[in-house]
């Protein structure tokens, strides 16, 4: 929803029978040549409508900018949270934030995974239409244009947390200052005296990962250091990726004395690669992670990392989507919460 | 639900208007001196019923053993999962298992936390009555007798995973062979040559934790070793507890050469205590964990631990509760999945 759309919702009367969109349900039904209850079934994601009818009705809803009114409906008891991948302690931090807000608001949390695809499937969308949550929070996951239109016509608000793609100004979203985080991590290493600093990113399709690497570059360039493309690698956000790319970097003839990783799990993979090669951390290799998951404090040595306030970000996303559902205009529809460097014991001046 | 109750449900006709319990809804209404729609509201957890009326109706439902029929109702789209504490990678493994089954069955997962209390609150129960899930899975959490009666009268089945208390034969539950796990962990240390072996348990109120310590004792006794009460400690399942009790054990004049911890997070706390005292793992101290969370492989040195198949346990719990809801009699209403020892690099023969 663009700021302009949010604005227009503000200006509408908050109750009454006036249709929100340009057409009433009866008009949509007439145009589609079906009964009003059939349109209602489509709006509610019911399965007992022929596919051809369903897509004709969806098309008309979209074309007429139909918007269901929430006023007369029973207050929703649910809040939907969708992950791209339901994995690792990372997801746990996010779940905890959304659960905090859900509990405060007397809502129950519905959890889904789009199972490795970056967009949730149509089955999921049908489920959302049927259960009518108070809002939808998508984590590292995005809806396509048709899915967005479906939710909008049912007046189900949605926000994206830490979007994988570039949601533009259209979709409200919550992120973190990834570029600043990359800058702070790399500056810390430069100030310790490191000159050959490797970096391991996440997938290039994820904007958060690109921003971190750009911050790394900026730190080197503003310090007057050369950016060596050989030291810039990309993997995925898993431990295995940190291990494999860590080995690759540490086996270079002129190996880096420090590595800034895309997240804490990758950093632990680099720990393992260093152990395997007999390199000590931080004496022979400094490592900086990203996220500050609880385990960053527990590993040996405790990990220097860029803290991303995941729980707070999830809380902000949940509050934003509920505000949108209540026709309260949020202060901003794109918010980035601050990252901060947490220095522990995995970084030290280089020994050579 | 006892096996006998499960049995009795099997023998009832699977459709038709015969009331399942001893009384119809109309009879309950008459006895309570209210209208049938009021009883219906209570059954659906609606808020618009006076508290006194609600408790009178609940009492009659319980006394008459009323059981709502599922047959006529729309198939539920939801599966409820409740945690005692929504924390750590442990919960993530469980969520993943339930989500696997939910996805296979086209159900959405509703996630709640009883926030540190061992029983979920009445607000949660009211929510469940209103949303009518296909089933409820409680993790390390239990319902009191009144709450059980409420779910039973609405024909909402529930199971407990890894029960904190002793659910007896009444509540269907899924656990792991905790005693066997404690035995295997301690035998491994005895076979390496350790004689002074410390143990850190979880809270005494949790049966899983008691069983692990009893397994530890059995291993020592069957090996003809003395059980030294000074080496048996209890904490909670967090990292901090492992650290604090680890320091305590390692500062004993005749310190243990090995420690078996209540879970992997405690084991990492012991790692930290050892680092602080300058003791190397495994040269100066062997450590065995419990759970085999992903991080057990990633820490340095990789942790020897007792694998508990959390994801499989969660899957089994989800399948069991759905079977109960479909009036399929499960093979058993208490299942323990096998634990297994995973030997990595945190255990070795004692150096002294």
mmCIF file of N, CA, C and O in Angstrom, chain A residues 137-175:
data_model
loop_
_atom_site.group_PDB
_atom_site.id
_atom_site.type_symbol
_atom_site.label_atom_id
_atom_site.label_comp_id
_atom_site.label_asym_id
_atom_site.label_seq_id
_atom_site.Cartn_x
_atom_site.Cartn_y
_atom_site.Cartn_z
ATOM 1 N N UNK A 137 2.294 -10.502 7.980
ATOM 2 C CA UNK A 137 3.694 -10.082 8.005
ATOM 3 C C UNK A 137 4.508 -11.095 7.219
ATOM 4 O O UNK A 137 4.493 -12.288 7.536
ATOM 5 N N UNK A 138 5.195 -10.631 6.201
ATOM 6 C CA UNK A 138 6.011 -11.510 5.356
ATOM 7 C C UNK A 138 7.468 -11.287 5.691
ATOM 8 O O UNK A 138 7.942 -10.146 5.675
ATOM 9 N N UNK A 139 8.206 -12.371 5.982
ATOM 10 C CA UNK A 139 9.604 -12.230 6.355
ATOM 11 C C UNK A 139 10.495 -12.746 5.238
ATOM 12 O O UNK A 139 10.415 -13.921 4.872
ATOM 13 N N UNK A 140 11.332 -11.876 4.690
ATOM 14 C CA UNK A 140 12.241 -12.246 3.592
ATOM 15 C C UNK A 140 11.454 -12.923 2.484
ATOM 16 O O UNK A 140 11.899 -13.897 1.895
ATOM 17 N N UNK A 141 10.282 -12.461 2.230
ATOM 18 C CA UNK A 141 9.345 -13.135 1.370
ATOM 19 C C UNK A 141 8.467 -12.047 0.783
ATOM 20 O O UNK A 141 8.278 -11.005 1.385
ATOM 21 N N UNK A 142 7.936 -12.268 -0.392
ATOM 22 C CA UNK A 142 7.170 -11.201 -1.019
ATOM 23 C C UNK A 142 5.975 -11.784 -1.767
ATOM 24 O O UNK A 142 5.960 -12.958 -2.113
ATOM 25 N N UNK A 143 4.974 -10.951 -1.993
ATOM 26 C CA UNK A 143 3.798 -11.372 -2.752
ATOM 27 C C UNK A 143 3.935 -10.864 -4.176
ATOM 28 O O UNK A 143 4.522 -9.806 -4.409
ATOM 29 N N UNK A 144 3.368 -11.604 -5.138
ATOM 30 C CA UNK A 144 3.345 -11.040 -6.486
ATOM 31 C C UNK A 144 2.169 -10.067 -6.597
ATOM 32 O O UNK A 144 1.357 -9.933 -5.681
ATOM 33 N N UNK A 145 2.095 -9.369 -7.741
ATOM 34 C CA UNK A 145 1.114 -8.285 -7.883
ATOM 35 C C UNK A 145 -0.316 -8.800 -7.725
ATOM 36 O O UNK A 145 -1.161 -8.153 -7.080
ATOM 37 N N UNK A 146 -0.605 -10.001 -8.272
ATOM 38 C CA UNK A 146 -1.968 -10.537 -8.196
ATOM 39 C C UNK A 146 -2.329 -10.855 -6.745
ATOM 40 O O UNK A 146 -3.450 -10.588 -6.293
ATOM 41 N N UNK A 147 -1.376 -11.425 -5.999
ATOM 42 C CA UNK A 147 -1.626 -11.751 -4.590
ATOM 43 C C UNK A 147 -1.861 -10.479 -3.774
ATOM 44 O O UNK A 147 -2.734 -10.429 -2.914
ATOM 45 N N UNK A 148 -1.054 -9.445 -4.057
ATOM 46 C CA UNK A 148 -1.258 -8.177 -3.354
ATOM 47 C C UNK A 148 -2.652 -7.651 -3.610
ATOM 48 O O UNK A 148 -3.338 -7.180 -2.699
ATOM 49 N N UNK A 149 -3.075 -7.731 -4.881
ATOM 50 C CA UNK A 149 -4.407 -7.231 -5.240
ATOM 51 C C UNK A 149 -5.483 -8.024 -4.498
ATOM 52 O O UNK A 149 -6.474 -7.456 -4.030
ATOM 53 N N UNK A 150 -5.279 -9.333 -4.369
ATOM 54 C CA UNK A 150 -6.266 -10.156 -3.657
ATOM 55 C C UNK A 150 -6.406 -9.714 -2.206
ATOM 56 O O UNK A 150 -7.502 -9.569 -1.696
ATOM 57 N N UNK A 151 -5.277 -9.517 -1.533
ATOM 58 C CA UNK A 151 -5.353 -9.102 -0.127
ATOM 59 C C UNK A 151 -5.957 -7.703 -0.017
ATOM 60 O O UNK A 151 -6.781 -7.437 0.866
ATOM 61 N N UNK A 152 -5.551 -6.809 -0.924
ATOM 62 C CA UNK A 152 -6.050 -5.433 -0.852
ATOM 63 C C UNK A 152 -7.566 -5.389 -1.016
ATOM 64 O O UNK A 152 -8.257 -4.685 -0.296
ATOM 65 N N UNK A 153 -8.096 -6.198 -1.956
ATOM 66 C CA UNK A 153 -9.548 -6.159 -2.189
ATOM 67 C C UNK A 153 -10.314 -6.707 -0.992
ATOM 68 O O UNK A 153 -11.481 -6.400 -0.805
ATOM 69 N N UNK A 154 -9.669 -7.525 -0.158
ATOM 70 C CA UNK A 154 -10.317 -8.031 1.062
ATOM 71 C C UNK A 154 -9.985 -7.164 2.269
ATOM 72 O O UNK A 154 -10.301 -7.517 3.401
ATOM 73 N N UNK A 155 -9.257 -6.055 2.027
ATOM 74 C CA UNK A 155 -8.866 -5.153 3.106
ATOM 75 C C UNK A 155 -8.046 -5.865 4.185
ATOM 76 O O UNK A 155 -8.223 -5.629 5.373
ATOM 77 N N UNK A 156 -7.163 -6.779 3.762
ATOM 78 C CA UNK A 156 -6.232 -7.426 4.693
ATOM 79 C C UNK A 156 -4.867 -6.762 4.501
ATOM 80 O O UNK A 156 -4.245 -6.924 3.451
ATOM 81 N N UNK A 157 -4.405 -5.977 5.481
ATOM 82 C CA UNK A 157 -3.138 -5.265 5.294
ATOM 83 C C UNK A 157 -1.934 -6.201 5.414
ATOM 84 O O UNK A 157 -2.011 -7.236 6.064
ATOM 85 N N UNK A 158 -0.832 -5.835 4.772
ATOM 86 C CA UNK A 158 0.378 -6.646 4.873
ATOM 87 C C UNK A 158 1.618 -5.762 4.889
ATOM 88 O O UNK A 158 1.610 -4.669 4.333
ATOM 89 N N UNK A 159 2.660 -6.259 5.550
ATOM 90 C CA UNK A 159 3.961 -5.584 5.528
ATOM 91 C C UNK A 159 5.034 -6.640 5.285
ATOM 92 O O UNK A 159 4.819 -7.831 5.524
ATOM 93 N N UNK A 160 6.166 -6.176 4.790
ATOM 94 C CA UNK A 160 7.287 -7.066 4.543
ATOM 95 C C UNK A 160 8.396 -6.718 5.515
ATOM 96 O O UNK A 160 8.707 -5.546 5.721
ATOM 97 N N UNK A 161 8.968 -7.740 6.174
ATOM 98 C CA UNK A 161 10.109 -7.499 7.045
ATOM 99 C C UNK A 161 11.378 -7.909 6.324
ATOM 100 O O UNK A 161 11.470 -9.008 5.806
ATOM 101 N N UNK A 162 12.338 -6.971 6.288
ATOM 102 C CA UNK A 162 13.646 -7.232 5.700
ATOM 103 C C UNK A 162 13.503 -7.827 4.297
ATOM 104 O O UNK A 162 13.949 -8.938 4.041
ATOM 105 N N UNK A 163 12.883 -7.091 3.379
ATOM 106 C CA UNK A 163 12.519 -7.666 2.080
ATOM 107 C C UNK A 163 13.712 -8.183 1.296
ATOM 108 O O UNK A 163 14.759 -7.553 1.249
ATOM 109 N N UNK A 164 13.514 -9.330 0.698
ATOM 110 C CA UNK A 164 14.545 -9.971 -0.107
ATOM 111 C C UNK A 164 14.747 -9.196 -1.401
ATOM 112 O O UNK A 164 15.867 -8.964 -1.834
ATOM 113 N N UNK A 165 13.642 -8.802 -2.021
ATOM 114 C CA UNK A 165 13.758 -8.014 -3.233
ATOM 115 C C UNK A 165 13.724 -6.542 -2.866
ATOM 116 O O UNK A 165 13.986 -6.169 -1.735
ATOM 117 N N UNK A 166 13.397 -5.703 -3.820
ATOM 118 C CA UNK A 166 13.265 -4.288 -3.525
ATOM 119 C C UNK A 166 11.781 -3.978 -3.585
ATOM 120 O O UNK A 166 11.198 -3.909 -4.657
ATOM 121 N N UNK A 167 11.122 -3.828 -2.424
ATOM 122 C CA UNK A 167 9.672 -3.669 -2.449
ATOM 123 C C UNK A 167 9.248 -2.300 -2.981
ATOM 124 O O UNK A 167 8.079 -2.061 -3.173
ATOM 125 N N UNK A 168 10.196 -1.395 -3.204
ATOM 126 C CA UNK A 168 9.833 -0.062 -3.676
ATOM 127 C C UNK A 168 9.022 0.646 -2.613
ATOM 128 O O UNK A 168 8.974 0.229 -1.456
ATOM 129 N N UNK A 169 8.357 1.734 -3.009
ATOM 130 C CA UNK A 169 7.581 2.491 -2.028
ATOM 131 C C UNK A 169 6.199 1.904 -1.822
ATOM 132 O O UNK A 169 5.458 2.330 -0.966
ATOM 133 N N UNK A 170 5.819 0.893 -2.620
ATOM 134 C CA UNK A 170 4.431 0.435 -2.642
ATOM 135 C C UNK A 170 4.083 -0.408 -1.420
ATOM 136 O O UNK A 170 3.006 -0.303 -0.866
ATOM 137 N N UNK A 171 5.013 -1.267 -1.010
ATOM 138 C CA UNK A 171 4.730 -2.187 0.087
ATOM 139 C C UNK A 171 5.358 -1.666 1.376
ATOM 140 O O UNK A 171 6.560 -1.429 1.421
ATOM 141 N N UNK A 172 4.563 -1.514 2.435
ATOM 142 C CA UNK A 172 5.141 -1.082 3.711
ATOM 143 C C UNK A 172 6.150 -2.123 4.187
ATOM 144 O O UNK A 172 5.890 -3.322 4.080
ATOM 145 N N UNK A 173 7.283 -1.678 4.699
ATOM 146 C CA UNK A 173 8.296 -2.657 5.109
ATOM 147 C C UNK A 173 9.152 -2.151 6.248
ATOM 148 O O UNK A 173 9.294 -0.954 6.467
ATOM 149 N N UNK A 174 9.714 -3.128 6.973
ATOM 150 C CA UNK A 174 10.607 -2.858 8.101
ATOM 151 C C UNK A 174 11.927 -3.548 7.817
ATOM 152 O O UNK A 174 11.950 -4.721 7.455
ATOM 153 N N UNK A 175 13.017 -2.828 7.968
ATOM 154 C CA UNK A 175 14.325 -3.437 7.763
ATOM 155 C C UNK A 175 15.302 -2.956 8.811
ATOM 156 O O UNK A 175 14.896 -2.410 9.847
#
